[in-house]
XYZ file of N, CA and C in Angstrom:
582
model
N 94.109 91.988 98.907
C 94.610 92.736 100.044
C 93.629 92.626 101.190
N 94.136 92.309 102.346
C 93.335 92.340 103.557
C 93.380 93.750 104.123
N 92.189 94.278 104.445
C 92.130 95.623 105.018
C 91.126 95.647 106.165
N 91.231 96.681 106.978
C 90.286 96.915 108.054
C 89.065 97.642 107.505
N 88.020 97.740 108.307
C 86.834 98.481 107.894
C 87.157 99.940 107.576
N 88.174 100.486 108.247
C 88.549 101.873 107.994
C 89.692 102.006 106.983
N 89.946 100.946 106.208
C 90.812 101.038 105.041
C 92.300 100.879 105.250
N 92.718 100.318 106.374
C 94.144 100.148 106.630
C 94.598 98.720 106.328
N 95.707 98.605 105.603
C 96.272 97.303 105.252
C 97.264 96.815 106.298
N 97.658 97.689 107.197
C 98.527 97.347 108.324
C 98.217 98.327 109.444
N 98.461 97.900 110.666
C 98.226 98.773 111.805
C 99.359 99.756 112.005
N 99.241 100.623 113.003
C 100.293 101.602 113.281
C 101.535 100.933 113.866
N 102.640 101.653 113.795
C 103.905 101.250 114.427
C 104.453 99.935 113.894
N 104.532 99.808 112.564
C 105.137 98.614 111.976
C 106.612 98.550 112.377
N 107.089 97.366 112.671
C 108.482 97.172 113.083
C 108.909 95.758 112.726
N 110.163 95.472 112.948
C 110.681 94.123 112.703
C 109.905 93.092 113.529
N 109.632 93.407 114.786
C 108.930 92.468 115.656
C 107.427 92.456 115.405
N 106.912 93.492 114.758
C 105.478 93.614 114.506
C 105.280 94.119 113.071
N 105.605 93.273 112.067
C 105.639 93.749 110.679
C 104.296 94.220 110.134
N 103.194 93.765 110.708
C 101.874 94.218 110.281
C 101.358 95.368 111.143
N 102.192 95.879 112.043
C 101.791 96.951 112.937
C 100.910 96.429 114.053
N 100.602 97.319 114.982
C 99.750 96.936 116.111
C 98.381 96.507 115.600
N 97.985 95.315 115.979
C 96.697 94.696 115.650
C 96.556 94.351 114.164
N 97.572 94.550 113.365
C 97.475 94.251 111.936
C 97.212 92.787 111.639
N 97.682 91.915 112.495
C 97.461 90.476 112.283
C 95.973 90.127 112.321
N 95.164 90.955 112.977
C 93.720 90.705 113.049
C 93.059 90.744 111.667
N 93.708 91.355 110.697
C 93.160 91.435 109.341
C 93.280 90.108 108.601
N 94.101 89.199 109.101
C 94.482 88.012 108.337
C 94.018 86.687 108.927
N 93.197 86.713 109.952
C 92.747 85.462 110.574
C 92.086 84.516 109.599
N 91.451 85.060 108.581
C 90.714 84.234 107.613
C 91.617 83.270 106.859
N 92.920 83.550 106.796
C 93.814 82.642 106.053
C 95.028 82.180 106.850
N 95.086 82.504 108.134
C 96.252 82.047 108.906
C 95.865 81.233 110.134
N 94.793 80.457 110.000
C 94.521 79.451 111.016
C 93.469 79.751 112.054
N 92.709 80.829 111.926
C 91.628 81.065 112.883
C 90.600 79.935 112.722
N 90.189 79.284 113.820
C 89.258 78.162 113.707
C 87.869 78.566 113.213
N 87.548 79.851 113.197
C 86.255 80.296 112.698
C 86.219 80.415 111.175
N 87.344 80.150 110.502
C 87.379 80.227 109.037
C 86.362 79.261 108.444
N 85.754 79.673 107.329
C 84.692 78.898 106.696
C 85.092 78.525 105.268
N 84.173 77.868 104.574
C 84.400 77.543 103.158
C 84.629 78.799 102.329
N 83.960 79.902 102.685
C 84.166 81.168 101.968
C 85.615 81.616 102.083
N 86.185 81.480 103.273
C 87.585 81.851 103.468
C 88.505 80.939 102.658
N 88.174 79.654 102.622
C 88.987 78.720 101.826
C 88.958 79.094 100.348
N 87.795 79.500 99.850
C 87.716 79.909 98.452
C 88.518 81.191 98.217
N 88.477 82.117 99.167
C 89.272 83.345 99.034
C 90.764 83.032 99.056
N 91.160 82.039 99.835
C 92.566 81.614 99.819
C 92.930 81.089 98.431
N 92.010 80.361 97.795
C 92.269 79.886 96.425
C 92.432 81.055 95.465
N 91.643 82.120 95.621
C 91.847 83.332 94.802
C 93.252 83.859 95.022
N 93.624 83.950 96.305
C 94.908 84.523 96.688
C 96.082 83.698 96.166
N 95.974 82.389 96.235
C 97.122 81.526 95.959
C 97.147 80.936 94.553
N 96.221 81.328 93.690
C 96.265 80.749 92.343
C 97.580 81.168 91.677
N 98.179 80.274 90.911
C 99.491 80.550 90.325
C 99.457 81.728 89.349
N 100.514 82.517 89.373
C 100.719 83.605 88.431
C 102.084 83.417 87.776
N 102.288 84.154 86.705
C 103.563 84.058 85.997
C 104.673 84.870 86.624
N 104.311 85.911 87.399
C 105.284 86.760 88.092
C 104.534 87.610 89.112
N 105.296 88.177 90.031
C 104.734 88.982 91.115
C 105.543 90.266 91.257
N 104.872 91.314 91.757
C 105.545 92.558 92.140
C 105.179 92.813 93.590
N 106.182 93.125 94.403
C 105.910 93.461 95.802
C 106.852 94.566 96.253
N 106.443 95.238 97.304
C 107.282 96.262 97.912
C 108.296 95.649 98.850
N 109.309 96.434 99.127
C 110.371 95.936 99.993
C 109.858 95.660 101.408
N 108.936 96.454 101.902
C 108.406 96.205 103.247
C 107.698 94.867 103.328
N 107.067 94.456 102.239
C 106.417 93.145 102.243
C 107.466 92.034 102.174
N 108.538 92.292 101.469
C 109.599 91.292 101.357
C 110.280 91.050 102.702
N 110.514 92.110 103.464
C 111.209 91.910 104.729
C 111.335 93.176 105.551
N 111.875 93.045 106.757
C 111.936 94.164 107.697
C 113.168 95.054 107.557
N 114.111 94.708 106.704
C 115.357 95.467 106.603
C 115.087 96.777 105.868
N 115.499 97.875 106.448
C 115.354 99.183 105.826
C 116.743 99.708 105.478
N 116.820 100.531 104.465
C 118.113 101.087 104.075
C 118.965 100.049 103.375
N 120.288 100.176 103.552
C 121.219 99.244 102.921
C 120.961 97.819 103.391
N 121.327 96.862 102.536
C 121.198 95.447 102.876
C 122.370 95.090 103.777
N 122.200 95.270 105.075
C 123.317 95.059 105.995
C 123.247 93.712 106.721
N 122.333 92.845 106.258
C 122.248 91.498 106.827
C 121.604 90.572 105.799
N 121.757 89.277 106.005
C 121.143 88.297 105.108
C 119.649 88.208 105.396
N 118.850 88.161 104.354
C 117.408 88.004 104.503
C 116.892 87.407 103.214
N 116.004 86.423 103.316
C 115.446 85.816 102.100
C 113.924 85.721 102.181
N 113.300 86.631 102.922
C 111.845 86.679 102.977
C 111.296 86.038 104.228
N 110.006 86.248 104.441
C 109.305 85.753 105.623
C 108.926 84.279 105.503
N 109.050 83.681 104.335
C 108.344 82.443 104.022
C 109.160 81.180 104.186
N 110.389 81.265 104.626
C 111.212 80.075 104.730
C 111.860 79.729 103.401
N 112.435 78.533 103.270
C 113.216 78.198 102.078
C 112.390 78.047 100.799
N 111.069 77.794 100.927
C 110.227 77.652 99.735
C 109.031 78.607 99.827
N 109.190 79.835 99.340
C 108.087 80.800 99.364
C 106.914 80.301 98.517
N 105.716 80.821 98.755
C 104.525 80.317 98.070
C 104.380 80.778 96.615
N 105.309 81.551 96.094
C 105.113 82.171 94.784
C 105.429 81.239 93.611
N 106.496 80.486 93.674
C 106.871 79.529 92.627
C 106.978 80.207 91.252
N 107.446 81.438 91.253
C 107.602 82.241 90.038
C 108.520 83.412 90.397
N 108.988 84.150 89.400
C 109.802 85.328 89.698
C 109.006 86.384 90.463
N 109.668 86.999 91.446
C 109.079 88.080 92.238
C 109.982 89.297 92.097
N 109.402 90.416 91.683
C 110.154 91.655 91.490
C 109.866 92.571 92.667
N 110.911 92.839 93.466
C 110.793 93.571 94.716
C 111.256 95.010 94.488
N 110.374 95.972 94.794
C 110.721 97.382 94.685
C 111.631 97.778 95.832
N 112.745 98.430 95.516
C 113.691 98.857 96.546
C 114.497 100.037 96.027
N 115.084 100.779 96.942
C 116.005 101.861 96.568
C 117.460 101.403 96.678
N 117.656 100.152 97.104
C 119.008 99.641 97.353
C 119.223 98.356 96.555
N 120.181 98.382 95.651
C 120.445 97.241 94.769
C 120.823 95.995 95.577
N 120.451 94.843 95.018
C 120.763 93.558 95.646
C 120.755 92.509 94.536
N 121.663 91.552 94.618
C 121.660 90.456 93.655
C 120.397 89.618 93.844
N 119.923 88.972 92.769
C 118.746 88.100 92.893
C 118.995 86.986 93.913
N 117.912 86.531 94.536
C 117.977 85.435 95.503
C 117.089 84.311 94.993
N 117.707 83.168 94.671
C 116.956 82.000 94.217
C 116.563 81.154 95.420
N 115.287 80.767 95.429
C 114.754 79.968 96.521
C 114.280 78.616 95.976
N 113.884 77.724 96.861
C 113.336 76.442 96.444
C 111.977 76.647 95.793
N 111.593 75.731 94.918
C 110.260 75.740 94.345
C 110.052 76.703 93.197
N 111.131 77.300 92.690
C 111.001 78.158 91.517
C 110.870 79.649 91.777
N 110.889 80.064 93.035
C 110.820 81.497 93.343
C 112.215 82.097 93.272
N 112.347 83.190 92.523
C 113.555 84.006 92.549
C 113.133 85.433 92.819
N 113.732 86.045 93.837
C 113.473 87.444 94.146
C 114.458 88.302 93.361
N 113.920 89.217 92.563
C 114.714 90.180 91.797
C 114.466 91.551 92.412
N 115.509 92.308 92.630
C 115.395 93.592 93.315
C 115.530 94.715 92.298
N 114.482 95.544 92.203
C 114.367 96.553 91.156
C 114.475 97.934 91.787
N 115.450 98.713 91.326
C 115.668 100.048 91.885
C 115.077 101.152 91.012
N 114.504 100.808 89.856
C 114.009 101.816 88.919
C 112.555 102.192 89.081
N 111.904 101.751 90.156
C 110.526 102.143 90.410
C 109.504 101.127 89.942
N 108.236 101.442 90.221
C 107.149 100.513 89.936
C 107.056 100.165 88.455
N 107.112 101.169 87.574
C 106.938 100.900 86.144
C 107.979 99.907 85.629
N 109.213 100.050 86.085
C 110.268 99.121 85.663
C 110.000 97.708 86.186
N 109.600 97.606 87.454
C 109.321 96.287 88.039
C 108.139 95.632 87.335
N 107.097 96.404 87.067
C 105.915 95.846 86.417
C 106.234 95.401 84.989
N 107.017 96.190 84.270
C 107.392 95.816 82.901
C 108.188 94.511 82.904
N 109.110 94.365 83.834
C 109.900 93.126 83.922
C 108.999 91.939 84.267
N 108.060 92.158 85.179
C 107.139 91.082 85.560
C 106.264 90.674 84.380
N 105.753 91.637 83.632
C 104.901 91.317 82.474
C 105.672 90.535 81.422
N 106.892 90.964 81.169
C 107.711 90.267 80.165
C 107.967 88.828 80.602
N 108.236 88.635 81.877
C 108.524 87.311 82.411
C 107.275 86.434 82.455
N 106.148 87.021 82.824
C 104.923 86.254 83.053
C 104.277 85.739 81.782
N 104.462 86.454 80.670
C 103.778 86.063 79.447
C 102.279 86.111 79.654
N 101.570 85.062 79.240
C 100.109 85.066 79.369
C 99.631 84.495 80.709
N 100.546 84.240 81.651
C 100.163 83.692 82.955
C 99.755 84.768 83.955
N 99.925 86.031 83.623
C 99.478 87.115 84.483
C 100.468 87.519 85.551
N 100.306 88.756 86.002
C 101.139 89.347 87.050
C 100.253 89.641 88.250
N 100.734 89.312 89.422
C 100.026 89.623 90.656
C 100.781 90.732 91.382
N 100.041 91.748 91.812
C 100.622 92.781 92.668
C 100.432 92.278 94.090
N 101.494 91.751 94.666
C 101.401 91.031 95.930
C 101.269 91.949 97.141
N 101.578 93.213 97.004
C 101.498 94.142 98.134
C 102.863 94.680 98.471
N 102.979 95.405 99.479
C 102.010 95.930 100.398
C 101.211 97.093 99.823
N 100.690 97.873 100.766
C 99.752 98.929 100.418
C 100.346 99.940 99.443
N 101.562 100.373 99.659
C 102.185 101.362 98.772
C 102.314 100.827 97.353
N 102.693 99.577 97.211
C 102.835 98.974 95.884
C 101.488 98.859 95.193
N 100.458 98.486 95.934
C 99.113 98.401 95.356
C 98.643 99.796 94.928
N 98.905 100.812 95.748
C 98.532 102.186 95.363
C 99.221 102.588 94.064
N 100.497 102.265 93.935
C 101.223 102.591 92.709
C 100.616 101.870 91.508
N 100.227 100.616 91.690
C 99.611 99.853 90.603
C 98.249 100.433 90.229
N 97.464 100.844 91.230
C 96.172 101.472 90.951
C 96.365 102.777 90.170
N 97.317 103.580 90.605
C 97.581 104.853 89.917
C 98.074 104.629 88.494
N 98.831 103.547 88.282
C 99.347 103.236 86.941
C 98.277 102.609 86.050
N 97.153 102.207 86.643
C 96.060 101.623 85.865
C 96.337 100.233 85.337
N 97.162 99.450 86.041
C 97.554 98.137 85.530
C 96.804 96.974 86.177
N 95.902 97.265 87.101
C 95.157 96.198 87.767
C 93.852 95.957 87.022
N 93.633 94.714 86.618
C 92.385 94.322 85.953
C 91.406 93.681 86.932
N 91.942 92.961 87.907
C 91.109 92.289 88.908
C 91.699 92.593 90.274
N 90.823 92.851 91.230
C 91.266 93.330 92.541
C 90.451 92.613 93.604
N 91.102 91.913 94.509
C 90.405 91.220 95.591
C 90.687 91.938 96.907
N 89.617 92.310 97.587
C 89.712 92.912 98.917
C 89.119 91.953 99.929
N 89.825 91.782 101.022
C 89.357 90.954 102.120
C 89.192 91.895 103.307
N 87.948 92.260 103.599
C 87.667 93.305 104.576
C 87.324 92.659 105.912
N 88.235 92.810 106.865
C 88.056 92.225 108.194
C 87.172 93.140 109.036
N 86.331 92.577 109.906
C 85.482 93.393 110.770
C 86.283 93.964 111.948
N 87.255 94.796 111.604
C 88.197 95.369 112.559
C 88.343 96.851 112.230
N 88.407 97.698 113.254
C 88.718 99.111 113.073
C 90.073 99.344 113.729
N 91.069 99.767 112.918
C 92.420 99.996 113.437
C 92.647 101.446 113.860
N 91.948 102.388 113.261
C 92.090 103.792 113.641
C 93.231 104.517 112.966
N 94.299 103.812 112.662
C 95.433 104.397 111.945
C 96.304 103.258 111.437
N 97.293 103.603 110.652
C 98.196 102.606 110.089
C 98.503 102.931 108.651
N 98.684 101.899 107.831
C 99.019 102.036 106.415
C 97.733 101.997 105.601
N 97.323 103.153 105.081
C 96.071 103.258 104.332
C 96.238 102.697 102.934
N 95.319 101.839 102.528
C 95.393 101.271 101.187
C 95.041 102.294 100.120
N 94.085 103.159 100.396
C 93.567 104.038 99.350
C 94.006 105.497 99.483
N 94.962 105.791 100.333
C 95.436 107.169 100.482
C 95.953 107.701 99.139
N 95.402 108.831 98.709
C 95.842 109.449 97.457
C 95.224 108.856 96.205
N 94.340 107.887 96.343
C 93.672 107.289 95.186
C 92.396 108.105 94.923
N 92.307 108.711 93.744
C 91.203 109.607 93.443
C 89.964 108.933 92.908
N 90.111 107.742 92.350
C 88.945 107.043 91.802
C 89.173 105.541 91.905
N 88.068 104.806 91.790
C 88.117 103.347 91.870
C 87.231 102.830 90.747
N 87.829 102.524 89.616
C 87.085 102.151 88.410
C 86.877 100.639 88.311
N 86.320 100.063 89.359
C 86.087 98.629 89.438
C 84.650 98.388 89.878
N 84.139 97.204 89.539
C 82.825 96.809 90.027
C 82.927 95.411 90.616
N 82.135 95.125 91.658
C 82.205 93.791 92.268
C 81.621 92.731 91.339
N 82.312 91.585 91.283
C 81.825 90.468 90.477
C 81.561 89.230 91.320
N 82.065 89.220 92.547
C 81.825 88.088 93.443
C 82.049 88.549 94.878
N 81.173 88.112 95.769
C 81.286 88.461 97.183
C 81.080 87.191 98.003
N 81.985 86.957 98.936
C 81.890 85.849 99.892
C 82.024 86.449 101.286
N 81.475 85.776 102.283
C 81.642 86.327 103.627
C 81.739 85.209 104.656
N 82.387 85.567 105.751
C 82.532 84.689 106.897
C 82.563 85.582 108.134
N 82.641 85.013 109.316
C 82.781 85.853 110.508
C 84.101 86.639 110.529
N 85.059 86.219 109.712
C 86.395 86.814 109.748
C 86.640 87.853 108.668
N 85.896 87.804 107.566
C 86.174 88.711 106.458
C 85.027 88.703 105.452
N 84.862 89.841 104.783
C 84.023 89.908 103.587
C 84.987 89.978 102.416
N 84.910 89.002 101.546
C 85.828 88.893 100.413
C 85.107 89.409 99.167
N 85.670 90.432 98.558
C 85.054 91.009 97.373
C 86.062 90.967 96.231
N 85.656 90.350 95.135
C 86.482 90.320 93.932
C 85.901 91.341 92.952
N 86.751 92.292 92.552
C 86.347 93.360 91.629
C 87.020 93.159 90.283
N 86.382 93.655 89.233
C 87.018 93.746 87.909
C 86.935 95.177 87.430
N 87.952 95.564 86.673
C 88.001 96.923 86.129
C 86.830 97.137 85.191
N 86.209 98.310 85.284
C 85.145 98.709 84.387
C 85.798 99.287 83.138
N 85.493 98.715 81.995
C 86.124 99.172 80.734
C 85.268 100.197 80.039
């Protein structure tokens, strides 16, 4: 998860035209083409993009449509999303699965995080499940205690408000195992303390 120094995963006023909120895109320069990106950023991208057996994401991360599915939408990523595996999308509104190129199928789960995570685990087998985001989904995964490894990409940005990654999280039972840095982000990989 990319976050600001003050713990926000997205800026204020998220909308269809500004899905990361005001200034939220500043959190992601390390992997979306900023020329100041370094080898450290490239390695963090490899952490981010390593293949998994399945993914869980929130509906806001999947797309900008709120409420009923009143229009066609198949994600932000074009015809071939980067997942190449089943993706279980948390939603309150049922939708038929959407098959994309490259092996990605979006499944829409209305039964909550535990149901989506159980389906992802069953599908993934020993290839692992990635909690793809957004912030609310990651918070639910932290509260459920299902995250074993957690990567934070902390941008040198203060947003002041927005979508807090750690709101309502009472403890953080992880320790850092690897740290990389660049002018754009400090990348910290944590593992759960057993």
